[in-house]
Amino acid sequence: DQQVKQNSPSLSVQEGRISILNCDYTNSMFDYFLWYKKYPAEGPTFLISISSIKDKNEDGRFTVFLNKSAKHLSLHIVPSQPGDSAVYFCAATMADRGSTLGRLYFGRGTQLTVWP
Amino acid sequence: KAGVTQTPRYLIKTRGQQVTLSCSPISGHRSVSWYQQTPGQGLQFLFEYFSETQRNKGNFPGRFSGRQFSNSRSEMNVSTLELGDSALYLCASSPQTSGVFTSTDTQYFGPGTRLTVL
């Protein structure tokens, strides 16, 4: 049962434009969301996260938006650069595990390609 | 600070064999989680260890097991390997949180161990 879904397996964007990656979740208990970037033969690298008490978090070129009522989040990359080409994973968790992040539920990823 | 390290990086085994993978977390991190990544299923959670105790377990058969040592290093073991166990096995470590997650709370991933079962 996929509780976190990334329905677009791929996205192609021109350099300098905005990339928007989408993610939907089904479990209303999720209260913390993360985005990771992954290159081939490497482990995922943390990009940005958002708590359910917020609807937006920004870090440089990366902004994550959370719409709790729609159970939807999105990652905006502005401006996109060729080095951003990678697989992007959305992940979610819930704070009932006490003092650790515990289990992350991942989407299946979106391959972003930024072309010059 | 050194990152999460995993050994070996690549492994080839045959069906029926068993395998042990190792993970050294970032210094000071007491939580270690393991994930399996396959093309069809994405990243699937295996288990989490915290202070040598398994805190959470994913939906994998009993052939998959793990443990954590007092220095927080962790191992996972897969017995009676099947072809479908071919995957990238990722380990992630994280520090203890305050219980309320903030924007700096994340799991830090190692490079993974690529297991091929023939």
mmCIF file of C-alpha atoms in Angstrom:
data_model
loop_
_atom_site.group_PDB
_atom_site.id
_atom_site.type_symbol
_atom_site.label_atom_id
_atom_site.label_comp_id
_atom_site.label_asym_id
_atom_site.label_seq_id
_atom_site.Cartn_x
_atom_site.Cartn_y
_atom_site.Cartn_z
ATOM 1 C CA ASP A 1 0.000 0.000 0.000
ATOM 2 C CA GLN A 2 1.759 3.112 -1.281
ATOM 3 C CA GLN A 3 1.011 5.831 1.261
ATOM 4 C CA VAL A 4 3.199 8.383 -0.512
ATOM 5 C CA LYS A 5 2.765 8.777 -4.235
ATOM 6 C CA GLN A 6 4.703 10.598 -6.895
ATOM 7 C CA ASN A 7 2.585 10.194 -9.984
ATOM 8 C CA SER A 8 5.035 11.678 -12.457
ATOM 9 C CA PRO A 9 7.966 9.345 -13.063
ATOM 10 C CA SER A 10 9.778 11.986 -15.070
ATOM 11 C CA LEU A 11 9.932 15.729 -15.668
ATOM 12 C CA SER A 12 11.933 17.635 -18.240
ATOM 13 C CA VAL A 13 12.609 21.370 -17.793
ATOM 14 C CA GLN A 14 14.754 23.927 -19.537
ATOM 15 C CA GLU A 15 17.595 25.527 -17.610
ATOM 16 C CA GLY A 16 16.518 28.723 -15.858
ATOM 17 C CA ARG A 17 12.844 27.761 -15.709
ATOM 18 C CA ILE A 18 10.906 26.502 -12.717
ATOM 19 C CA SER A 19 10.727 22.791 -11.867
ATOM 20 C CA ILE A 20 7.675 21.662 -9.919
ATOM 21 C CA LEU A 21 7.676 18.181 -8.463
ATOM 22 C CA ASN A 22 4.503 16.871 -6.892
ATOM 23 C CA CYS A 23 3.729 14.394 -4.153
ATOM 24 C CA ASP A 24 0.487 13.105 -2.643
ATOM 25 C CA TYR A 25 -0.038 11.160 0.549
ATOM 26 C CA THR A 26 -2.931 9.210 1.978
ATOM 27 C CA ASN A 27 -2.121 8.896 5.684
ATOM 28 C CA SER A 28 -3.474 11.869 7.640
ATOM 29 C CA MET A 29 -1.168 10.962 10.546
ATOM 30 C CA PHE A 30 1.888 12.104 8.611
ATOM 31 C CA ASP A 31 3.139 15.351 10.094
ATOM 32 C CA TYR A 32 6.639 15.771 8.713
ATOM 33 C CA PHE A 33 7.649 15.696 5.072
ATOM 34 C CA LEU A 34 11.049 15.594 3.401
ATOM 35 C CA TRP A 35 12.497 15.824 -0.068
ATOM 36 C CA TYR A 36 15.613 13.931 -1.083
ATOM 37 C CA LYS A 37 17.688 14.044 -4.244
ATOM 38 C CA LYS A 38 19.463 10.965 -5.541
ATOM 39 C CA TYR A 39 22.167 10.479 -8.140
ATOM 40 C CA PRO A 40 22.923 7.007 -9.535
ATOM 41 C CA ALA A 41 25.198 4.890 -7.341
ATOM 42 C CA GLU A 42 24.799 7.284 -4.405
ATOM 43 C CA GLY A 43 22.508 7.399 -1.407
ATOM 44 C CA PRO A 44 19.708 9.986 -1.212
ATOM 45 C CA THR A 45 20.746 13.466 -0.096
ATOM 46 C CA PHE A 46 18.438 15.573 2.036
ATOM 47 C CA LEU A 47 17.164 18.739 0.350
ATOM 48 C CA ILE A 48 14.442 20.356 2.379
ATOM 49 C CA SER A 49 11.638 19.460 4.761
ATOM 50 C CA ILE A 50 8.417 20.862 6.155
ATOM 51 C CA SER A 51 6.420 20.302 9.293
ATOM 52 C CA SER A 52 2.644 20.015 9.115
ATOM 53 C CA ILE A 53 2.283 23.196 11.184
ATOM 54 C CA LYS A 54 3.628 25.159 8.212
ATOM 55 C CA ASP A 55 2.472 25.502 4.635
ATOM 56 C CA LYS A 56 5.729 26.705 3.116
ATOM 57 C CA ASN A 57 9.443 26.339 3.712
ATOM 58 C CA GLU A 58 12.132 27.960 1.633
ATOM 59 C CA ASP A 59 15.864 27.282 1.306
ATOM 60 C CA GLY A 60 17.660 29.084 -1.467
ATOM 61 C CA ARG A 61 16.365 27.888 -4.821
ATOM 62 C CA PHE A 62 14.183 25.234 -3.186
ATOM 63 C CA THR A 63 10.709 25.812 -1.775
ATOM 64 C CA VAL A 64 8.344 23.177 -0.462
ATOM 65 C CA PHE A 65 4.610 23.828 -0.230
ATOM 66 C CA LEU A 66 2.231 21.752 1.871
ATOM 67 C CA ASN A 67 -1.541 21.596 1.397
ATOM 68 C CA LYS A 68 -2.817 19.473 4.280
ATOM 69 C CA SER A 69 -6.446 19.516 3.222
ATOM 70 C CA ALA A 70 -5.515 18.105 -0.176
ATOM 71 C CA LYS A 71 -2.781 15.872 1.283
ATOM 72 C CA HIS A 72 -0.438 17.279 -1.309
ATOM 73 C CA LEU A 73 3.024 18.758 -1.299
ATOM 74 C CA SER A 74 5.214 20.143 -4.009
ATOM 75 C CA LEU A 75 8.851 21.067 -4.439
ATOM 76 C CA HIS A 76 9.692 24.134 -6.510
ATOM 77 C CA ILE A 77 13.180 24.661 -7.873
ATOM 78 C CA VAL A 78 13.854 28.134 -9.225
ATOM 79 C CA PRO A 79 15.858 28.617 -11.352
ATOM 80 C CA SER A 80 16.542 25.062 -12.469
ATOM 81 C CA GLN A 81 20.112 24.148 -13.317
ATOM 82 C CA PRO A 82 21.559 21.171 -15.228
ATOM 83 C CA GLY A 83 23.176 19.976 -11.989
ATOM 84 C CA ASP A 84 19.692 19.524 -10.552
ATOM 85 C CA SER A 85 19.144 16.570 -12.877
ATOM 86 C CA ALA A 86 18.560 13.618 -10.550
ATOM 87 C CA VAL A 87 15.800 11.504 -9.064
ATOM 88 C CA TYR A 88 13.764 13.341 -6.425
ATOM 89 C CA PHE A 89 12.046 11.420 -3.658
ATOM 90 C CA CYS A 90 9.297 12.672 -1.431
ATOM 91 C CA ALA A 91 9.119 11.108 2.062
ATOM 92 C CA ALA A 92 6.827 11.374 5.050
ATOM 93 C CA THR A 93 6.772 10.302 8.667
ATOM 94 C CA MET A 94 4.812 10.792 11.860
ATOM 95 C CA ALA A 95 5.924 11.921 15.287
ATOM 96 C CA ASP A 96 4.475 9.009 17.215
ATOM 97 C CA ARG A 97 7.824 7.257 17.288
ATOM 98 C CA GLY A 98 9.110 9.372 20.097
ATOM 99 C CA SER A 99 12.513 10.907 19.720
ATOM 100 C CA THR A 100 13.643 9.637 16.328
ATOM 101 C CA LEU A 101 12.445 10.067 12.780
ATOM 102 C CA GLY A 102 11.907 6.323 12.712
ATOM 103 C CA ARG A 103 10.377 5.064 9.534
ATOM 104 C CA LEU A 104 10.237 7.191 6.408
ATOM 105 C CA TYR A 105 7.599 6.381 3.814
ATOM 106 C CA PHE A 106 8.932 7.149 0.349
ATOM 107 C CA GLY A 107 7.339 7.859 -2.978
ATOM 108 C CA ARG A 108 8.774 6.094 -6.006
ATOM 109 C CA GLY A 109 10.616 9.156 -7.221
ATOM 110 C CA THR A 110 10.554 11.578 -10.137
ATOM 111 C CA GLN A 111 13.452 11.768 -12.573
ATOM 112 C CA LEU A 112 14.141 15.439 -13.223
ATOM 113 C CA THR A 113 16.102 16.362 -16.325
ATOM 114 C CA VAL A 114 17.202 19.965 -16.766
ATOM 115 C CA TRP A 115 18.419 20.686 -20.277
ATOM 116 C CA PRO A 116 20.457 23.713 -21.387
ATOM 117 C CA LYS B 1 32.215 14.753 10.400
ATOM 118 C CA ALA B 2 32.448 11.551 8.387
ATOM 119 C CA GLY B 3 29.241 10.477 6.702
ATOM 120 C CA VAL B 4 27.408 7.182 6.876
ATOM 121 C CA THR B 5 29.562 4.362 5.559
ATOM 122 C CA GLN B 6 28.399 1.029 4.260
ATOM 123 C CA THR B 7 30.412 -2.075 3.464
ATOM 124 C CA PRO B 8 30.736 -3.756 1.146
ATOM 125 C CA ARG B 9 29.644 -1.506 -1.700
ATOM 126 C CA TYR B 10 29.005 -4.376 -4.093
ATOM 127 C CA LEU B 11 28.207 -8.005 -3.461
ATOM 128 C CA ILE B 12 27.341 -10.961 -5.664
ATOM 129 C CA LYS B 13 25.768 -14.027 -4.107
ATOM 130 C CA THR B 14 23.896 -17.084 -5.320
ATOM 131 C CA ARG B 15 20.437 -18.231 -4.350
ATOM 132 C CA GLY B 16 20.265 -19.936 -0.983
ATOM 133 C CA GLN B 17 23.308 -18.198 0.448
ATOM 134 C CA GLN B 18 23.198 -15.680 3.250
ATOM 135 C CA VAL B 19 24.699 -12.217 3.398
ATOM 136 C CA THR B 20 25.637 -9.665 6.055
ATOM 137 C CA LEU B 21 25.805 -5.952 5.324
ATOM 138 C CA SER B 22 27.394 -3.405 7.604
ATOM 139 C CA CYS B 23 26.633 0.228 8.360
ATOM 140 C CA SER B 24 28.570 2.767 10.412
ATOM 141 C CA PRO B 25 26.445 5.792 11.301
ATOM 142 C CA ILE B 26 27.568 9.366 11.678
ATOM 143 C CA SER B 27 29.344 9.843 14.981
ATOM 144 C CA GLY B 28 26.828 10.607 17.719
ATOM 145 C CA HIS B 29 23.827 9.240 15.848
ATOM 146 C CA ARG B 30 22.021 6.500 17.736
ATOM 147 C CA SER B 31 19.256 5.745 15.254
ATOM 148 C CA VAL B 32 19.986 3.564 12.230
ATOM 149 C CA SER B 33 17.379 2.653 9.636
ATOM 150 C CA TRP B 34 17.657 0.259 6.701
ATOM 151 C CA TYR B 35 15.864 0.501 3.353
ATOM 152 C CA GLN B 36 15.695 -1.649 0.262
ATOM 153 C CA GLN B 37 15.552 0.067 -3.110
ATOM 154 C CA THR B 38 14.368 -1.810 -6.180
ATOM 155 C CA PRO B 39 13.232 -0.425 -9.544
ATOM 156 C CA GLY B 40 9.707 -1.738 -9.086
ATOM 157 C CA GLN B 41 9.072 -0.869 -5.435
ATOM 158 C CA GLY B 42 11.148 2.217 -4.749
ATOM 159 C CA LEU B 43 12.546 2.639 -1.231
ATOM 160 C CA GLN B 44 11.013 0.208 1.210
ATOM 161 C CA PHE B 45 11.647 0.415 4.951
ATOM 162 C CA LEU B 46 13.216 -2.667 6.526
ATOM 163 C CA PHE B 47 13.801 -1.749 10.180
ATOM 164 C CA GLU B 48 15.067 0.890 12.578
ATOM 165 C CA TYR B 49 17.409 0.417 15.520
ATOM 166 C CA PHE B 50 17.913 2.844 18.369
ATOM 167 C CA SER B 51 20.239 2.182 21.287
ATOM 168 C CA GLU B 52 20.608 -1.478 20.253
ATOM 169 C CA THR B 53 16.834 -2.054 20.195
ATOM 170 C CA GLN B 54 14.681 -2.615 17.148
ATOM 171 C CA ARG B 55 12.048 0.116 17.325
ATOM 172 C CA ASN B 56 10.190 -0.433 14.089
ATOM 173 C CA LYS B 57 9.994 -3.117 11.418
ATOM 174 C CA GLY B 58 8.731 -3.006 7.867
ATOM 175 C CA ASN B 59 6.813 -5.653 5.991
ATOM 176 C CA PHE B 60 9.612 -8.042 5.072
ATOM 177 C CA PRO B 61 9.899 -11.782 5.739
ATOM 178 C CA GLY B 62 11.839 -13.124 8.700
ATOM 179 C CA ARG B 63 14.797 -13.883 6.413
ATOM 180 C CA PHE B 64 15.672 -10.230 6.865
ATOM 181 C CA SER B 65 17.128 -9.425 10.255
ATOM 182 C CA GLY B 66 19.375 -6.857 11.823
ATOM 183 C CA ARG B 67 21.127 -5.770 14.937
ATOM 184 C CA GLN B 68 22.853 -2.773 16.411
ATOM 185 C CA PHE B 69 25.954 -2.713 18.548
ATOM 186 C CA SER B 70 26.788 -0.527 21.528
ATOM 187 C CA ASN B 71 28.805 1.817 19.281
ATOM 188 C CA SER B 72 25.662 2.287 17.116
ATOM 189 C CA ARG B 73 27.121 0.372 14.182
ATOM 190 C CA SER B 74 24.504 -1.847 12.595
ATOM 191 C CA GLU B 75 24.395 -4.984 10.512
ATOM 192 C CA MET B 76 21.622 -6.516 8.504
ATOM 193 C CA ASN B 77 21.473 -10.142 7.488
ATOM 194 C CA VAL B 78 19.534 -11.825 4.734
ATOM 195 C CA SER B 79 19.353 -15.605 4.863
ATOM 196 C CA THR B 80 18.373 -18.036 2.121
ATOM 197 C CA LEU B 81 18.786 -15.441 -0.614
ATOM 198 C CA GLU B 82 16.253 -15.266 -3.425
ATOM 199 C CA LEU B 83 16.598 -13.657 -6.847
ATOM 200 C CA GLY B 84 14.133 -10.978 -5.778
ATOM 201 C CA ASP B 85 16.488 -9.842 -3.017
ATOM 202 C CA SER B 86 18.702 -8.212 -5.635
ATOM 203 C CA ALA B 87 18.559 -4.555 -4.723
ATOM 204 C CA LEU B 88 20.379 -1.537 -3.375
ATOM 205 C CA TYR B 89 20.378 -1.681 0.418
ATOM 206 C CA LEU B 90 20.585 1.723 2.039
ATOM 207 C CA CYS B 91 21.403 2.566 5.601
ATOM 208 C CA ALA B 92 20.495 5.897 7.170
ATOM 209 C CA SER B 93 21.410 7.400 10.508
ATOM 210 C CA SER B 94 19.897 10.267 12.437
ATOM 211 C CA PRO B 95 20.392 11.968 15.773
ATOM 212 C CA GLN B 96 17.872 11.892 18.543
ATOM 213 C CA THR B 97 15.259 14.603 18.094
ATOM 214 C CA SER B 98 13.332 16.699 20.580
ATOM 215 C CA GLY B 99 10.196 14.739 19.690
ATOM 216 C CA VAL B 100 8.886 17.648 17.616
ATOM 217 C CA PHE B 101 10.412 17.563 14.179
ATOM 218 C CA THR B 102 12.037 20.721 12.884
ATOM 219 C CA SER B 103 13.472 21.578 9.474
ATOM 220 C CA THR B 104 16.900 20.290 10.495
ATOM 221 C CA ASP B 105 15.669 16.774 11.316
ATOM 222 C CA THR B 106 16.534 14.279 8.644
ATOM 223 C CA GLN B 107 17.996 10.874 8.022
ATOM 224 C CA TYR B 108 21.449 10.834 6.472
ATOM 225 C CA PHE B 109 21.963 8.085 3.955
ATOM 226 C CA GLY B 110 25.017 6.064 3.115
ATOM 227 C CA PRO B 111 25.975 5.186 -0.469
ATOM 228 C CA GLY B 112 24.342 1.761 -0.237
ATOM 229 C CA THR B 113 25.351 -1.818 -0.875
ATOM 230 C CA ARG B 114 24.413 -3.188 -4.278
ATOM 231 C CA LEU B 115 23.475 -6.840 -3.810
ATOM 232 C CA THR B 116 23.099 -9.088 -6.839
ATOM 233 C CA VAL B 117 21.680 -12.575 -6.351
ATOM 234 C CA LEU B 118 22.362 -15.036 -9.179
#
